[in-house]
Short mmCIF file of C-alpha atoms and ligand atoms in Angstrom, two decimals:
data_model
loop_
_atom_site.label_atom_id
_atom_site.label_comp_id
_atom_site.label_asym_id
_atom_site.label_seq_id
_atom_site.Cartn_x
_atom_site.Cartn_y
_atom_site.Cartn_z
CA MET A 424 105.23 61.60 97.34
CA SER A 425 101.73 60.36 96.07
CA SER A 426 101.12 60.23 92.40
CA SER A 427 98.30 61.35 92.49
CA ARG A 428 96.87 64.84 92.45
CA ILE A 429 93.52 66.32 93.42
CA GLU A 430 92.21 69.52 92.18
CA ARG A 431 89.05 71.97 92.93
CA ILE A 432 88.53 73.28 89.29
CA GLU A 433 85.26 75.53 88.11
CA ARG A 434 83.72 75.36 85.33
CA GLU A 435 80.90 77.65 84.47
CA GLN A 436 78.96 77.42 87.88
CA LEU A 437 79.35 74.60 89.03
CA VAL A 438 82.26 73.10 91.71
CA CYS A 439 83.78 69.74 90.51
CA TRP A 440 87.49 68.12 91.55
CA ARG A 441 89.59 66.70 89.27
CA VAL A 442 91.39 63.31 90.48
CA THR A 443 94.54 62.44 88.38
CA THR A 444 96.43 58.86 88.94
CA ALA A 445 99.64 56.97 87.57
CA GLY A 446 96.73 55.55 85.12
CA ALA A 447 93.78 57.52 84.75
CA GLU A 448 91.94 60.96 84.77
CA LEU A 449 88.27 61.71 86.41
CA LEU A 450 85.87 64.35 86.03
CA VAL A 451 82.98 65.31 89.43
CA ALA A 452 81.16 67.61 89.76
CA GLU A 453 80.03 67.96 93.41
CA GLN A 454 76.02 69.42 92.10
CA GLY A 455 74.93 66.09 92.09
CA ALA A 456 78.46 63.87 92.42
CA GLN A 457 78.21 63.53 89.18
CA ILE A 458 80.98 61.94 87.12
CA LEU A 459 81.55 63.86 84.22
CA SER A 460 84.49 62.57 82.82
CA TYR A 461 86.37 59.11 82.95
CA ARG A 462 89.18 58.43 80.86
CA ARG A 463 92.53 56.19 80.88
CA HIS A 464 96.05 57.91 79.54
CA GLY A 465 96.56 56.58 76.31
CA GLU A 466 92.93 55.32 75.85
CA PRO A 467 89.73 56.68 74.15
CA PRO A 468 87.39 57.90 76.85
CA LEU A 469 85.67 55.88 78.65
CA ILE A 470 82.83 58.17 79.61
CA TRP A 471 81.21 60.18 77.32
CA LEU A 472 80.49 63.93 78.02
CA SER A 473 78.74 65.94 75.49
CA GLU A 474 80.35 68.53 73.32
CA GLN A 475 77.39 70.88 74.24
CA ALA A 476 76.84 70.47 78.26
CA ARG A 477 76.57 73.42 80.50
CA TYR A 478 77.58 72.48 84.04
CA LEU A 479 74.56 75.44 85.93
CA ARG A 480 72.91 75.25 88.64
CA GLY A 481 69.82 72.99 89.84
CA GLN A 482 70.50 71.49 85.51
CA GLY A 483 72.64 68.05 85.41
CA VAL A 484 75.03 67.83 82.37
CA ARG A 485 74.57 65.71 79.76
CA GLY A 486 76.86 63.12 79.38
CA GLY A 487 79.27 61.39 82.68
CA VAL A 488 76.66 59.20 85.03
CA PRO A 489 73.51 61.11 86.34
CA VAL A 490 72.58 60.03 89.69
CA CYS A 491 69.08 59.77 88.64
CA TRP A 492 66.88 58.76 92.27
CA PRO A 493 64.85 58.90 94.06
CA TRP A 494 62.57 57.42 91.17
CA PHE A 495 64.40 56.55 87.26
CA GLY A 496 62.96 57.97 84.35
CA ASP A 497 58.94 59.37 83.92
CA LEU A 498 57.79 58.75 87.82
CA GLN A 499 54.10 57.25 86.64
CA ARG A 500 56.10 54.49 84.61
CA ASN A 501 56.83 53.61 88.30
CA PRO A 502 55.41 51.37 90.48
CA PRO A 503 52.98 52.31 92.81
CA ALA A 504 54.62 52.10 95.96
CA VAL A 505 57.51 54.39 94.78
CA ARG A 506 54.90 56.77 92.94
CA ALA A 507 53.54 57.54 96.28
CA MET A 508 56.34 58.53 97.62
CA VAL A 509 55.76 61.74 95.92
CA GLN A 510 53.37 64.14 96.36
CA GLY A 511 53.62 67.39 93.65
CA ALA A 512 55.16 68.05 90.56
CA ALA A 513 58.55 65.14 89.64
CA PRO A 514 60.55 66.15 87.66
CA PHE A 515 62.15 63.34 85.06
CA HIS A 516 64.49 60.78 86.13
CA GLY A 517 64.00 62.12 90.17
CA LEU A 518 65.68 64.43 92.66
CA ALA A 519 69.37 64.09 93.41
CA ARG A 520 71.04 65.14 90.37
CA SER A 521 70.78 69.03 90.39
CA LEU A 522 71.42 69.88 93.84
CA ALA A 523 73.43 70.31 95.63
CA TRP A 524 75.57 67.53 97.43
CA GLN A 525 78.63 67.91 99.96
CA LEU A 526 82.05 66.42 99.39
CA LEU A 527 82.95 64.82 102.68
CA GLU A 528 85.96 62.75 102.45
CA VAL A 529 88.85 62.01 100.13
CA LEU A 530 90.91 59.51 100.85
CA GLU A 531 94.48 58.00 99.22
CA GLN A 532 96.03 55.05 99.10
CA ALA A 533 98.26 52.77 97.02
CA GLY A 534 98.49 54.82 94.26
CA ALA A 535 93.95 55.24 94.02
CA VAL A 536 91.46 58.00 95.06
CA ARG A 537 88.36 57.37 96.90
CA LEU A 538 86.04 60.02 97.09
CA SER A 539 82.56 60.12 99.56
CA PHE A 540 80.32 62.10 98.31
CA ALA A 541 77.28 62.95 100.43
CA LEU A 542 72.95 64.44 100.34
CA ALA A 543 71.80 64.46 103.73
CA LEU A 544 67.91 64.81 103.53
CA PRO A 545 67.53 64.67 107.48
CA ASP A 546 63.40 66.31 106.50
CA GLY A 547 63.44 64.52 102.63
CA LEU A 548 63.12 66.87 99.93
CA PRO A 549 60.16 69.36 98.38
CA GLY A 550 57.29 66.90 97.12
CA TRP A 551 58.79 64.70 98.69
CA PRO A 552 58.89 64.96 102.64
CA HIS A 553 60.69 61.19 103.59
CA ALA A 554 64.61 61.59 106.54
CA ALA A 555 66.78 60.05 104.07
CA SER A 556 70.22 59.96 103.46
CA LEU A 557 72.15 59.33 100.07
CA ARG A 558 76.11 58.57 100.05
CA LEU A 559 78.29 58.63 96.68
CA GLU A 560 81.75 56.56 96.90
CA ILE A 561 83.29 57.09 93.87
CA GLU A 562 87.28 55.39 93.27
CA LEU A 563 89.51 55.11 91.31
CA GLY A 564 91.87 53.11 91.42
CA GLU A 565 93.02 50.19 88.58
CA GLN A 566 89.33 49.91 87.70
CA LEU A 567 86.43 52.82 88.84
CA HIS A 568 83.70 51.74 91.29
CA MET A 569 81.14 53.18 92.15
CA ARG A 570 79.39 52.40 94.98
CA LEU A 571 75.42 54.83 96.10
CA THR A 572 74.40 54.08 99.76
CA THR A 573 70.32 55.00 100.14
CA ARG A 574 69.65 54.30 103.92
CA ASN A 575 66.27 55.35 105.75
CA LEU A 576 66.14 57.47 108.95
CA GLY A 577 62.90 56.96 108.85
CA ALA A 578 59.34 55.23 110.69
CA ALA A 579 58.28 54.13 107.61
CA PRO A 580 59.45 51.41 105.02
CA LEU A 581 60.93 53.65 101.75
CA ALA A 582 60.29 52.05 97.88
CA ILE A 583 63.00 53.74 95.58
CA SER A 584 64.03 53.40 91.82
CA GLN A 585 67.48 54.37 90.80
CA ALA A 586 69.99 54.13 88.36
CA LEU A 587 73.59 55.13 87.64
CA HIS A 588 72.82 56.68 83.81
CA SER A 589 76.03 55.84 82.08
CA TYR A 590 76.76 57.67 79.16
CA PHE A 591 79.84 55.23 77.63
CA ALA A 592 82.03 56.73 74.63
CA VAL A 593 81.88 54.25 71.49
CA SER A 594 84.29 55.33 68.33
CA ASP A 595 80.82 54.71 66.49
CA ILE A 596 77.38 52.92 67.55
CA ARG A 597 76.95 50.62 64.88
CA GLN A 598 80.34 49.25 65.22
CA VAL A 599 79.39 47.85 69.59
CA ARG A 600 77.99 45.24 70.71
CA VAL A 601 76.40 44.55 74.51
CA HIS A 602 77.38 40.93 75.41
CA GLY A 603 75.73 39.46 78.79
CA LEU A 604 72.12 39.65 78.08
CA ASP A 605 71.18 36.76 76.11
CA GLY A 606 68.02 36.16 77.39
CA CYS A 607 66.65 38.40 79.36
CA ARG A 608 63.32 39.79 79.45
CA TYR A 609 63.09 43.70 78.70
CA ILE A 610 60.47 45.97 78.19
CA GLU A 611 60.52 47.57 74.65
CA THR A 612 59.67 51.78 75.92
CA LEU A 613 59.27 52.29 71.56
CA ASP A 614 57.21 49.01 71.36
CA ASP A 615 54.49 50.35 73.78
CA TRP A 616 56.43 49.11 77.00
CA SER A 617 56.34 45.37 75.43
CA GLU A 618 57.73 42.82 77.04
CA GLN A 619 59.55 40.81 74.76
CA GLN A 620 63.21 38.92 75.37
CA GLN A 621 66.46 39.28 73.64
CA ALA A 622 68.31 36.83 71.13
CA GLY A 623 71.76 37.79 70.95
CA ALA A 624 73.85 40.71 71.55
CA VAL A 625 72.38 43.42 71.86
CA GLN A 626 73.33 45.61 68.66
CA PHE A 627 72.24 48.67 67.24
CA ALA A 628 70.58 50.16 63.99
CA GLY A 629 67.82 52.34 65.12
CA GLU A 630 66.49 54.89 68.43
CA THR A 631 66.58 52.33 71.24
CA ASP A 632 65.42 52.71 75.23
CA ARG A 633 65.02 48.96 76.24
CA ILE A 634 64.99 48.47 80.46
CA TYR A 635 66.43 44.60 80.98
CA LEU A 636 65.62 42.40 83.63
CA ASP A 637 66.11 39.67 85.78
CA LEU A 638 70.23 40.99 84.59
CA PRO A 639 73.48 39.07 85.48
CA ALA A 640 75.89 41.23 87.17
CA ARG A 641 78.11 41.54 84.44
CA LEU A 642 77.67 42.71 81.07
CA GLU A 643 81.04 43.54 78.67
CA LEU A 644 81.13 46.38 75.59
CA HIS A 645 82.41 45.13 72.53
CA ASP A 646 83.59 48.06 70.06
CA ALA A 647 85.32 47.19 67.37
CA GLY A 648 86.33 50.66 66.27
CA TRP A 649 88.51 51.36 69.21
CA GLN A 650 89.03 47.65 69.86
CA ARG A 651 87.97 47.40 73.18
CA ARG A 652 85.83 45.44 75.56
CA LEU A 653 84.05 47.65 78.68
CA VAL A 654 83.51 45.48 81.39
CA LEU A 655 80.36 46.47 84.10
CA GLU A 656 80.04 44.72 86.98
CA ALA A 657 76.73 45.90 88.99
CA SER A 658 76.16 45.02 92.59
CA GLY A 659 72.82 45.79 94.24
CA SER A 660 70.77 45.60 90.93
CA ARG A 661 68.96 43.52 88.26
CA SER A 662 67.97 46.02 85.95
CA ALA A 663 69.04 48.35 83.16
CA VAL A 664 68.34 50.47 80.55
CA VAL A 665 70.35 50.73 77.76
CA TRP A 666 69.60 53.82 74.80
CA ASN A 667 70.43 55.59 72.29
CA PRO A 668 68.47 57.51 70.66
CA TRP A 669 70.07 57.63 67.32
CA LEU A 670 69.00 60.70 64.51
CA ASP A 671 65.17 62.18 65.28
CA LYS A 672 64.81 61.69 69.49
CA SER A 673 68.43 63.82 69.54
CA ARG A 674 66.77 66.19 67.49
CA GLN A 675 64.78 66.83 71.19
CA LEU A 676 67.61 65.95 73.57
CA THR A 677 68.67 69.65 75.39
CA GLN A 678 72.68 69.41 75.23
CA PHE A 679 73.57 67.25 72.49
CA ALA A 680 75.23 68.00 69.05
CA ALA A 681 73.15 66.98 65.98
CA ASP A 682 75.25 63.73 65.49
CA ALA A 683 76.76 62.67 69.19
CA TRP A 684 74.57 60.02 69.01
CA GLN A 685 77.24 58.38 67.48
CA GLY A 686 79.54 58.31 69.96
CA MET A 687 77.58 57.35 73.12
CA LEU A 688 75.70 54.49 73.95
CA CYS A 689 74.03 54.23 77.79
CA ILE A 690 73.82 51.01 80.03
CA GLU A 691 72.20 52.18 82.86
CA THR A 692 72.90 49.39 86.39
CA ALA A 693 70.07 50.33 87.60
CA ASN A 694 66.35 48.98 90.66
CA VAL A 695 63.78 50.33 88.38
CA LEU A 696 60.48 48.00 87.58
CA ASP A 697 59.74 44.70 89.75
CA ASP A 698 63.70 45.31 90.51
CA HIS A 699 62.96 48.98 92.60
CA VAL A 700 63.87 48.95 96.44
CA LEU A 701 61.95 48.35 99.58
CA LEU A 702 63.50 49.98 102.89
CA LEU A 703 62.31 49.18 105.98
CA PRO A 704 62.93 52.10 108.30
CA GLY A 705 67.24 52.08 109.42
CA GLY A 706 67.55 50.39 106.05
CA GLU A 707 69.91 50.72 103.42
CA HIS A 708 70.27 49.47 99.79
CA VAL A 709 74.19 49.90 98.34
CA LEU A 710 73.59 49.96 94.51
CA GLY A 711 77.25 49.68 92.49
CA LEU A 712 79.22 49.80 89.61
CA SER A 713 82.64 48.39 88.59
CA LEU A 714 84.03 49.56 85.51
CA SER A 715 87.54 48.24 83.36
CA SER A 716 88.99 48.07 80.43
CA GLU A 717 90.69 46.44 77.89
CA ALA A 718 91.25 44.52 74.59
CA LEU A 719 88.98 43.25 71.95
CA ASP A 720 90.56 40.00 71.61
CA GLU A 721 88.28 39.01 68.84
O1 LIG B 932 66.99 56.55 80.47
C1 LIG B 932 66.78 56.75 79.69
C2 LIG B 932 65.81 57.46 79.64
O2 LIG B 932 64.75 57.44 79.95
C3 LIG B 932 65.83 58.30 77.73
O3 LIG B 932 64.38 57.49 77.81
C4 LIG B 932 65.54 60.55 77.77
O4 LIG B 932 64.84 60.58 78.14
C5 LIG B 932 67.01 59.64 78.40
O5 LIG B 932 66.47 58.24 79.87
C6 LIG B 932 67.55 61.62 79.00
O6 LIG B 932 67.38 61.86 80.00
P1 LIG B 932 67.33 63.37 80.73
O7 LIG B 932 66.02 63.53 81.50
O8 LIG B 932 68.52 62.52 80.98
O9 LIG B 932 67.96 64.49 78.85
#
């Protein structure tokens, strides 16, 4: 008798899958293969989802883990090789997060559940005419594992930037610190994209929107309010974006309450700037992220 439950549910216009195991509950939208929420039973949520989220076809949902692909952020801020792949309009954070992915497979094994979503692009996309395939495997067990695999199906090299744009739930952003970035160089997008160097843990006292480079594999989000440590183990990535909109920027965001900035923090496991991905014909790249939580024993 399986201890897991997998249910197909609909939220407004979107088909979603709710996975419940002995230890946790996960909700994923088929559109964009977007994780929407994740919590372990008896704990505060790990992944944040906006109270004002809308579930509409062709539009990203605010929160969860949007997949930014085949470019991250503002295309014009990307390396020339990534920009050269695109013709015409270029929405922020690429195309994948608002497209209809397909749930290929659901696998249950030893109390864990693995969902495999795919986006087949034999002719590429309007404005991005390159044959490729994208696959996101999400495994819910003791930890939450994500593996985003890009395969170049074309006859020419492919250059992409990407991110798993994770929104984490926090007790109060002013009680949170991010460890593991000490000494890393970062791009301060709020100060003319100047290059700076991180000293110590990252603390938050205002809008923060930084691209960290040359990262270690492990980052930790320490939440003193919930006495919890979130551990992020990345693979296939040496860059990450740390973002909190704070008070003023929050007013410009869609699907985002005026005070929502207090309860969320984005740490986005990425391949951006120098860390963008170049794929030869037939080549593939895997961007991985494993997420676990434990008591903060500080
Ligand atoms: O990843 C940080 C960021 O680029 C911020 O500058 C902000 O724009 C955020 O992404 C959200 O972007 P979105 O298009 O989802 O509203």
